[in-house]
Amino acid sequence: MILSAVFSKPSKTCPEIFGKPYIKIRIWKNPSPSAKKQNEFQPEFFTEKQAFQKSFTAEQAREFIEKHAGTAFKNCIVKTDTEEITTMANKKGEIKVFRKAAKNFSAEQKFSNNFNRIKNYILQEGIPVPFLVELGVMTKDGKVVAQKYDKFRQINRFLEFINDIIENIENLNGASYSQGNPLRIVDFGSGKSYLTFAVYYFLTELKKIPVCITGLDLKEDVIKNCDSLAKKLGCKNLEFKVGNIADYSSEKTPDIIITLHACDTATDFALDYAVKHNAKAILSVPCCQHEINSQLEKQKIKSESPFASIERFGILRERLAAIATDAIRAELLEQCGYTVQLLEFIDMSHTPKNILIRAVKKQSGNLKSQEAKIRMKSLFKELGCSQTLEKLLSKESEL
């Protein structure tokens, strides 16, 4: 029985599959016990900048592997419940197949360990959660919809990040949160608000912490739908507003700022708001870090720079720019008195935008601020670039 397959190294004569020039394909057996036959396998197709998901039956998965292994793609590794099959093609088009037995225990067990850790989830399958049912992630009897398993894991992963820091935030508050003094959270770019509702449910229903949460987004129709759902579920102190991160203001200081996939410099405005309003914690998943990449395209890095070889190639330059952007953000938050971690949000196979910046305000002085500043300035110098968050925070220090 096939459990997974990975295609890599597309041949030069590789035709477009489903209308796209894919560079990598992953196929795996759906871990959901409730998966229907037509969704038995979950393939994901990667171009240089995007990922696309589809559904296969077992027969479609088998036919796809037989057709493209060693032909459209030079490398293909297929795992079954008994063996691992590697198909390789050389420059002459000669195909070789290597087989080896599965080690220690079956590939199905390995797959189960990696993708189906239901027992460890904060929100468990089999227990209906109202907002998940309304948003189509769960059925009314608590089963996770097959096509929504990735979203289900993502929600639980994010709640783990919240759970890890909630005690530290309560200690920084100096007193327990109450109805008169709720934990205040702002979610910038809340979108369809899967995570906004998840955080609200987790804190109010499971942790019994009074909260006041605001979701902010530019799309009026999305905000209207979220607001209607909040009222339908009876979520008190959960509101949604139409607005821009850069223009947002509130009378009350937020304790936690959340920003997921705010595009390019929108993330910087959210982080700037968090720092200037002395937020106790920040959870941010940046997206589309174009700013430094565009600067590197216009002004080439000097040949003697250690980054010169990377800058030559577009795809590497783009990744360097994204990494440098988030490194600078982390250093700036360190300088502003936060303990900062860069964590894997979800598995890289699902999306390349998987880095989460988690920053928690320190109780004492920031002894590493100067070191962070030196590292950041050195990076700016090597890349010959500037960055929005640094400019925003610099304006505050100049006043």
Short mmCIF file of C-alpha atoms in Angstrom, two decimals:
data_model
loop_
_atom_site.label_atom_id
_atom_site.label_comp_id
_atom_site.label_asym_id
_atom_site.label_seq_id
_atom_site.Cartn_x
_atom_site.Cartn_y
_atom_site.Cartn_z
CA MET A 1 0.00 0.00 0.00
CA ILE A 2 1.39 3.39 -1.01
CA LEU A 3 1.80 5.83 1.89
CA SER A 4 3.72 8.74 0.37
CA ALA A 5 5.71 9.86 -2.66
CA VAL A 6 8.09 12.74 -3.32
CA PHE A 7 9.07 13.91 -6.83
CA SER A 8 12.08 16.17 -7.39
CA LYS A 9 14.53 17.26 -10.11
CA PRO A 10 12.13 17.85 -13.02
CA SER A 11 13.63 16.84 -16.36
CA LYS A 12 14.34 19.54 -18.94
CA THR A 13 11.73 17.99 -21.20
CA CYS A 14 9.21 17.81 -18.36
CA PRO A 15 5.78 18.86 -19.66
CA GLU A 16 3.58 21.14 -17.60
CA ILE A 17 1.45 19.07 -15.24
CA PHE A 18 -2.05 20.46 -14.64
CA GLY A 19 -0.92 23.61 -16.47
CA LYS A 20 2.02 24.54 -14.20
CA PRO A 21 5.84 24.10 -14.35
CA TYR A 22 6.23 22.29 -11.01
CA ILE A 23 9.65 21.78 -9.45
CA LYS A 24 8.56 19.42 -6.68
CA ILE A 25 5.54 17.27 -5.84
CA ARG A 26 4.59 15.58 -2.57
CA ILE A 27 1.84 12.99 -2.27
CA TRP A 28 0.77 11.42 1.02
CA LYS A 29 -2.04 9.28 2.34
CA ASN A 30 -4.70 11.31 4.12
CA PRO A 31 -4.29 10.80 7.90
CA SER A 32 -7.95 11.49 8.61
CA PRO A 33 -9.92 8.38 9.57
CA SER A 34 -12.97 10.10 8.07
CA ALA A 35 -11.36 10.74 4.66
CA LYS A 36 -13.56 9.83 1.71
CA LYS A 37 -12.30 7.61 -1.12
CA GLN A 38 -11.87 10.52 -3.54
CA ASN A 39 -9.72 12.34 -0.93
CA GLU A 40 -7.66 9.32 0.08
CA PHE A 41 -4.41 11.00 -1.00
CA GLN A 42 -3.36 14.64 -0.61
CA PRO A 43 -0.90 15.77 -3.32
CA GLU A 44 0.81 19.15 -3.12
CA PHE A 45 2.45 20.73 -6.16
CA PHE A 46 5.22 23.34 -5.85
CA THR A 47 6.34 25.98 -8.35
CA GLU A 48 9.22 28.27 -7.44
CA LYS A 49 6.90 30.63 -5.53
CA GLN A 50 3.59 28.85 -4.96
CA ALA A 51 2.06 25.63 -3.70
CA PHE A 52 -1.17 24.03 -4.93
CA GLN A 53 -3.22 21.28 -3.28
CA LYS A 54 -5.39 18.63 -4.91
CA SER A 55 -7.06 15.33 -4.01
CA PHE A 56 -6.37 11.87 -5.44
CA THR A 57 -8.01 8.51 -5.07
CA ALA A 58 -5.64 5.60 -4.41
CA GLU A 59 -5.87 4.60 -8.10
CA GLN A 60 -5.12 8.16 -9.28
CA ALA A 61 -2.08 8.33 -6.98
CA ARG A 62 -0.78 5.01 -8.29
CA GLU A 63 -1.27 6.02 -11.93
CA PHE A 64 0.38 9.43 -11.38
CA ILE A 65 3.46 7.81 -9.80
CA GLU A 66 3.78 5.21 -12.56
CA LYS A 67 3.49 7.85 -15.28
CA HIS A 68 5.90 10.49 -13.94
CA ALA A 69 8.54 8.65 -11.85
CA GLY A 70 11.83 8.77 -13.76
CA THR A 71 10.31 10.57 -16.75
CA ALA A 72 8.86 13.98 -15.87
CA PHE A 73 10.94 13.93 -12.68
CA LYS A 74 14.38 12.38 -12.41
CA ASN A 75 13.99 11.48 -8.73
CA CYS A 76 11.02 9.84 -7.05
CA ILE A 77 10.89 8.23 -3.61
CA VAL A 78 7.82 6.14 -2.84
CA LYS A 79 7.14 4.72 0.62
CA THR A 80 4.80 1.79 1.13
CA ASP A 81 3.90 -0.17 4.23
CA THR A 82 6.74 -2.64 3.50
CA GLU A 83 9.45 -0.87 1.50
CA GLU A 84 10.98 2.33 0.14
CA ILE A 85 11.27 2.55 -3.66
CA THR A 86 13.64 5.08 -5.24
CA THR A 87 13.40 5.77 -8.97
CA MET A 88 16.26 7.71 -10.58
CA ALA A 89 16.98 8.81 -14.15
CA ASN A 90 20.37 9.93 -15.49
CA LYS A 91 21.17 12.48 -18.19
CA LYS A 92 20.76 9.85 -20.91
CA GLY A 93 17.26 9.06 -19.72
CA GLU A 94 18.23 5.67 -18.32
CA ILE A 95 16.00 4.75 -15.37
CA LYS A 96 17.09 2.73 -12.34
CA VAL A 97 14.91 1.53 -9.50
CA PHE A 98 16.23 0.77 -5.99
CA ARG A 99 14.23 -0.97 -3.27
CA LYS A 100 14.86 -1.40 0.43
CA ALA A 101 12.76 -2.74 3.26
CA ALA A 102 11.14 -0.37 5.75
CA LYS A 103 13.25 -0.06 8.90
CA ASN A 104 12.15 -0.84 12.46
CA PHE A 105 8.44 -0.33 11.86
CA SER A 106 6.10 0.29 8.99
CA ALA A 107 6.06 3.49 6.96
CA GLU A 108 2.39 3.81 7.89
CA GLN A 109 3.35 3.99 11.56
CA LYS A 110 6.02 6.58 10.76
CA PHE A 111 3.51 8.60 8.81
CA SER A 112 1.02 8.34 11.66
CA ASN A 113 3.62 9.65 14.12
CA ASN A 114 4.36 12.67 11.91
CA PHE A 115 0.90 13.65 10.73
CA ASN A 116 -1.76 12.30 13.06
CA ARG A 117 -0.85 13.33 16.60
CA ILE A 118 -4.45 13.86 17.61
CA LYS A 119 -3.88 12.95 21.29
CA ASN A 120 -1.50 15.89 21.72
CA TYR A 121 -3.81 18.52 20.23
CA ILE A 122 -5.30 21.21 22.46
CA LEU A 123 -8.53 21.00 20.44
CA GLN A 124 -9.13 17.30 19.92
CA GLU A 125 -10.97 15.52 17.17
CA GLY A 126 -14.16 13.89 18.40
CA ILE A 127 -15.05 16.83 20.64
CA PRO A 128 -17.23 19.33 18.71
CA VAL A 129 -15.98 22.92 18.93
CA PRO A 130 -18.70 25.41 17.88
CA PHE A 131 -16.53 27.82 15.89
CA LEU A 132 -14.77 24.95 14.06
CA VAL A 133 -18.14 23.49 13.08
CA GLU A 134 -19.38 26.88 11.83
CA LEU A 135 -16.18 27.48 9.84
CA GLY A 136 -16.38 24.06 8.20
CA VAL A 137 -13.32 22.54 9.88
CA MET A 138 -15.38 20.04 11.91
CA THR A 139 -18.61 18.17 11.39
CA LYS A 140 -21.34 18.47 14.03
CA ASP A 141 -20.17 15.23 15.68
CA GLY A 142 -16.60 16.55 16.04
CA LYS A 143 -14.89 14.84 13.10
CA VAL A 144 -12.33 16.94 11.26
CA VAL A 145 -13.20 17.46 7.59
CA ALA A 146 -10.52 15.78 5.46
CA GLN A 147 -9.72 18.86 3.38
CA LYS A 148 -9.35 20.94 6.56
CA TYR A 149 -6.81 18.80 8.40
CA ASP A 150 -3.98 21.21 7.63
CA LYS A 151 -6.03 24.10 9.02
CA PHE A 152 -6.90 22.00 12.09
CA ARG A 153 -3.21 21.32 12.78
CA GLN A 154 -2.33 24.96 12.14
CA ILE A 155 -4.92 26.15 14.67
CA ASN A 156 -3.66 23.75 17.33
CA ARG A 157 -0.06 24.68 16.66
CA PHE A 158 -0.84 28.35 17.16
CA LEU A 159 -2.68 27.65 20.41
CA GLU A 160 0.44 25.85 21.65
CA PHE A 161 2.42 29.05 21.05
CA ILE A 162 -0.15 31.01 23.06
CA ASN A 163 -0.27 28.45 25.83
CA ASP A 164 3.52 28.51 26.25
CA ILE A 165 3.59 32.22 27.11
CA ILE A 166 0.28 32.92 28.82
CA GLU A 167 1.71 32.42 32.33
CA ASN A 168 4.55 34.88 31.63
CA ILE A 169 2.04 37.45 30.41
CA GLU A 170 -0.08 37.05 33.54
CA ASN A 171 3.06 37.57 35.68
CA LEU A 172 3.88 40.76 33.76
CA ASN A 173 0.36 41.99 34.43
CA GLY A 174 1.01 41.88 38.18
CA ALA A 175 -2.55 40.80 38.87
CA SER A 176 -4.93 38.16 37.54
CA TYR A 177 -7.16 39.12 34.65
CA SER A 178 -10.84 39.71 35.40
CA GLN A 179 -14.01 40.94 33.70
CA GLY A 180 -13.03 44.47 34.71
CA ASN A 181 -9.43 43.92 33.64
CA PRO A 182 -9.52 41.49 30.69
CA LEU A 183 -6.57 40.24 28.66
CA ARG A 184 -6.59 42.50 25.59
CA ILE A 185 -5.60 41.13 22.20
CA VAL A 186 -5.51 42.72 18.74
CA ASP A 187 -5.30 40.52 15.63
CA PHE A 188 -4.01 42.62 12.72
CA GLY A 189 -5.06 41.23 9.33
CA SER A 190 -7.43 38.72 10.90
CA GLY A 191 -8.91 37.57 7.56
CA LYS A 192 -11.48 34.79 7.96
CA SER A 193 -10.43 34.71 11.64
CA TYR A 194 -9.89 30.99 12.19
CA LEU A 195 -7.14 31.82 14.67
CA THR A 196 -8.98 34.78 16.20
CA PHE A 197 -11.92 32.56 17.12
CA ALA A 198 -9.50 29.81 18.22
CA VAL A 199 -7.66 32.12 20.63
CA TYR A 200 -10.96 33.43 22.00
CA TYR A 201 -12.31 29.91 22.57
CA PHE A 202 -9.05 28.62 24.07
CA LEU A 203 -8.66 31.47 26.55
CA THR A 204 -12.31 31.85 27.60
CA GLU A 205 -13.53 28.24 27.51
CA LEU A 206 -10.41 26.20 28.32
CA LYS A 207 -8.21 28.60 30.31
CA LYS A 208 -11.10 30.58 31.84
CA ILE A 209 -9.33 33.90 31.24
CA PRO A 210 -11.53 36.94 30.52
CA VAL A 211 -10.49 38.54 27.24
CA CYS A 212 -11.27 41.44 24.96
CA ILE A 213 -10.22 40.64 21.37
CA THR A 214 -10.32 42.85 18.26
CA GLY A 215 -9.85 41.50 14.75
CA LEU A 216 -8.81 44.07 12.13
CA ASP A 217 -8.90 43.59 8.36
CA LEU A 218 -9.31 45.68 5.21
CA LYS A 219 -12.03 43.51 3.64
CA GLU A 220 -15.48 44.73 4.63
CA ASP A 221 -17.32 41.55 3.56
CA VAL A 222 -14.96 39.35 5.56
CA ILE A 223 -15.31 41.53 8.66
CA LYS A 224 -19.10 41.49 8.30
CA ASN A 225 -19.13 37.67 8.17
CA CYS A 226 -16.81 37.37 11.20
CA ASP A 227 -18.89 39.83 13.18
CA SER A 228 -22.08 37.90 12.37
CA LEU A 229 -20.47 34.62 13.44
CA ALA A 230 -19.25 36.14 16.73
CA LYS A 231 -22.79 37.25 17.52
CA LYS A 232 -24.23 33.86 16.51
CA LEU A 233 -21.81 32.08 18.84
CA GLY A 234 -22.47 34.54 21.66
CA CYS A 235 -18.85 35.66 21.88
CA LYS A 236 -18.79 38.59 24.29
CA ASN A 237 -15.89 41.05 23.98
CA LEU A 238 -14.94 39.72 20.54
CA GLU A 239 -15.24 42.42 17.88
CA PHE A 240 -14.17 42.88 14.27
CA LYS A 241 -13.34 46.17 12.58
CA VAL A 242 -12.47 47.33 9.09
CA GLY A 243 -9.18 49.19 9.12
CA ASN A 244 -5.54 49.56 8.18
CA ILE A 245 -2.79 48.47 10.54
CA ALA A 246 -0.89 51.73 10.02
CA ASP A 247 -3.93 53.81 11.03
CA TYR A 248 -5.25 51.70 13.91
CA SER A 249 -5.68 53.30 17.33
CA SER A 250 -7.33 52.22 20.56
CA GLU A 251 -7.94 53.76 23.95
CA LYS A 252 -6.82 50.59 25.72
CA THR A 253 -3.29 49.21 25.53
CA PRO A 254 -3.21 45.66 24.09
CA ASP A 255 -1.46 42.86 25.98
CA ILE A 256 -0.92 40.67 22.91
CA ILE A 257 -0.52 41.61 19.25
CA ILE A 258 -1.14 38.94 16.62
CA THR A 259 -0.29 39.41 12.97
CA LEU A 260 -0.41 36.52 10.53
CA HIS A 261 0.65 36.85 6.90
CA ALA A 262 0.41 40.64 6.86
CA CYS A 263 1.98 41.35 3.50
CA ASP A 264 5.45 42.90 3.26
CA THR A 265 5.82 46.07 5.39
CA ALA A 266 2.33 45.67 6.93
CA THR A 267 4.06 43.33 9.39
CA ASP A 268 6.44 46.16 10.32
CA PHE A 269 3.57 48.54 11.10
CA ALA A 270 2.02 45.88 13.35
CA LEU A 271 5.32 45.27 15.18
CA ASP A 272 5.87 49.02 15.49
CA TYR A 273 2.41 49.41 17.02
CA ALA A 274 3.12 46.59 19.47
CA VAL A 275 6.44 48.08 20.62
CA LYS A 276 5.17 51.65 20.95
CA HIS A 277 2.13 50.48 22.93
CA ASN A 278 4.30 48.30 25.18
CA ALA A 279 2.53 45.05 24.28
CA LYS A 280 3.49 42.20 26.57
CA ALA A 281 3.69 39.66 23.75
CA ILE A 282 3.81 39.53 19.95
CA LEU A 283 3.07 36.60 17.66
CA SER A 284 3.78 37.35 14.02
CA VAL A 285 4.02 35.20 10.88
CA PRO A 286 5.50 37.53 8.21
CA CYS A 287 4.61 37.23 4.55
CA CYS A 288 5.93 38.48 1.20
CA GLN A 289 9.10 40.24 2.38
CA HIS A 290 9.68 42.22 -0.82
CA GLU A 291 11.31 45.34 0.60
CA ILE A 292 14.94 44.22 0.94
CA ASN A 293 14.70 42.00 -2.14
CA SER A 294 13.78 45.00 -4.33
CA GLN A 295 16.72 46.95 -2.90
CA LEU A 296 19.13 44.09 -3.65
CA GLU A 297 17.86 43.96 -7.23
CA LYS A 298 18.59 47.67 -7.76
CA GLN A 299 21.96 47.88 -6.03
CA LYS A 300 24.15 44.83 -6.40
CA ILE A 301 26.10 43.49 -3.43
CA LYS A 302 29.86 44.03 -3.66
CA SER A 303 31.81 41.01 -4.96
CA GLU A 304 33.87 40.72 -1.77
CA SER A 305 30.73 40.38 0.38
CA PRO A 306 30.00 36.90 1.76
CA PHE A 307 26.48 37.32 0.34
CA ALA A 308 27.64 38.04 -3.24
CA SER A 309 27.25 34.45 -4.45
CA ILE A 310 23.73 34.24 -3.04
CA GLU A 311 22.66 37.58 -4.52
CA ARG A 312 23.52 36.41 -8.06
CA PHE A 313 20.59 34.01 -8.24
CA GLY A 314 17.04 35.33 -8.07
CA ILE A 315 15.48 32.55 -6.01
CA LEU A 316 18.34 32.61 -3.49
CA ARG A 317 18.30 36.41 -3.32
CA GLU A 318 14.58 36.30 -2.53
CA ARG A 319 15.13 33.81 0.29
CA LEU A 320 18.11 35.78 1.62
CA ALA A 321 15.97 38.93 1.68
CA ALA A 322 13.18 37.16 3.57
CA ILE A 323 15.59 35.70 6.14
CA ALA A 324 17.42 39.01 6.55
CA THR A 325 14.12 40.88 6.99
CA ASP A 326 12.96 38.61 9.80
CA ALA A 327 16.42 38.58 11.41
CA ILE A 328 16.38 42.39 11.52
CA ARG A 329 12.89 42.37 13.00
CA ALA A 330 14.02 39.94 15.69
CA GLU A 331 17.09 42.05 16.53
CA LEU A 332 14.98 45.21 16.75
CA LEU A 333 12.52 43.54 19.13
CA GLU A 334 15.48 42.39 21.26
CA GLN A 335 16.66 46.00 21.41
CA CYS A 336 13.21 47.04 22.57
CA GLY A 337 13.26 44.75 25.59
CA TYR A 338 11.72 41.52 24.29
CA THR A 339 12.87 37.93 24.48
CA VAL A 340 12.56 36.77 20.87
CA GLN A 341 12.20 33.33 19.31
CA LEU A 342 11.87 32.40 15.64
CA LEU A 343 9.84 29.19 15.45
CA GLU A 344 8.50 26.87 12.77
CA PHE A 345 4.78 27.57 12.55
CA ILE A 346 3.76 24.61 10.39
CA ASP A 347 5.70 22.07 8.36
CA MET A 348 7.67 23.50 5.43
CA SER A 349 5.97 21.02 3.10
CA HIS A 350 2.69 22.93 3.49
CA THR A 351 3.95 26.49 2.93
CA PRO A 352 7.37 28.20 2.70
CA LYS A 353 5.99 31.07 4.83
CA ASN A 354 6.25 29.14 8.05
CA ILE A 355 8.41 31.25 10.41
CA LEU A 356 6.68 32.65 13.47
CA ILE A 357 8.26 35.49 15.45
CA ARG A 358 7.33 35.17 19.12
CA ALA A 359 8.39 38.01 21.38
CA VAL A 360 7.64 38.35 25.10
CA LYS A 361 8.40 41.49 27.12
CA LYS A 362 11.18 41.04 29.65
CA GLN A 363 10.55 41.77 33.31
CA SER A 364 14.02 43.26 33.82
CA GLY A 365 16.36 45.40 31.74
CA ASN A 366 17.57 44.34 28.33
CA LEU A 367 21.25 43.47 28.73
CA LYS A 368 21.62 42.17 25.16
CA SER A 369 20.28 45.28 23.47
CA GLN A 370 23.70 46.58 22.42
CA GLU A 371 24.75 43.21 20.99
CA ALA A 372 21.54 43.07 18.94
CA LYS A 373 22.20 46.56 17.61
CA ILE A 374 25.74 45.66 16.51
CA ARG A 375 24.56 42.51 14.71
CA MET A 376 21.79 44.39 12.94
CA LYS A 377 24.01 47.26 11.77
CA SER A 378 26.54 44.73 10.46
CA LEU A 379 23.81 43.02 8.43
CA PHE A 380 22.62 46.36 7.04
CA LYS A 381 26.18 47.20 6.03
CA GLU A 382 26.81 43.88 4.25
CA LEU A 383 23.53 43.99 2.35
CA GLY A 384 23.56 47.75 1.73
CA CYS A 385 19.87 48.00 2.54
CA SER A 386 17.33 49.62 4.86
CA GLN A 387 14.19 48.25 6.52
CA THR A 388 10.83 49.78 7.46
CA LEU A 389 10.58 48.65 11.10
CA GLU A 390 14.01 50.15 11.84
CA LYS A 391 12.87 53.47 10.33
CA LEU A 392 9.59 53.45 12.28
CA LEU A 393 11.28 52.77 15.60
CA SER A 394 14.05 55.28 14.86
CA LYS A 395 11.47 58.05 14.45
CA GLU A 396 10.18 57.36 17.95
CA SER A 397 13.68 57.51 19.47
CA GLU A 398 14.38 60.84 17.75
CA LEU A 399 11.36 62.56 19.33
#
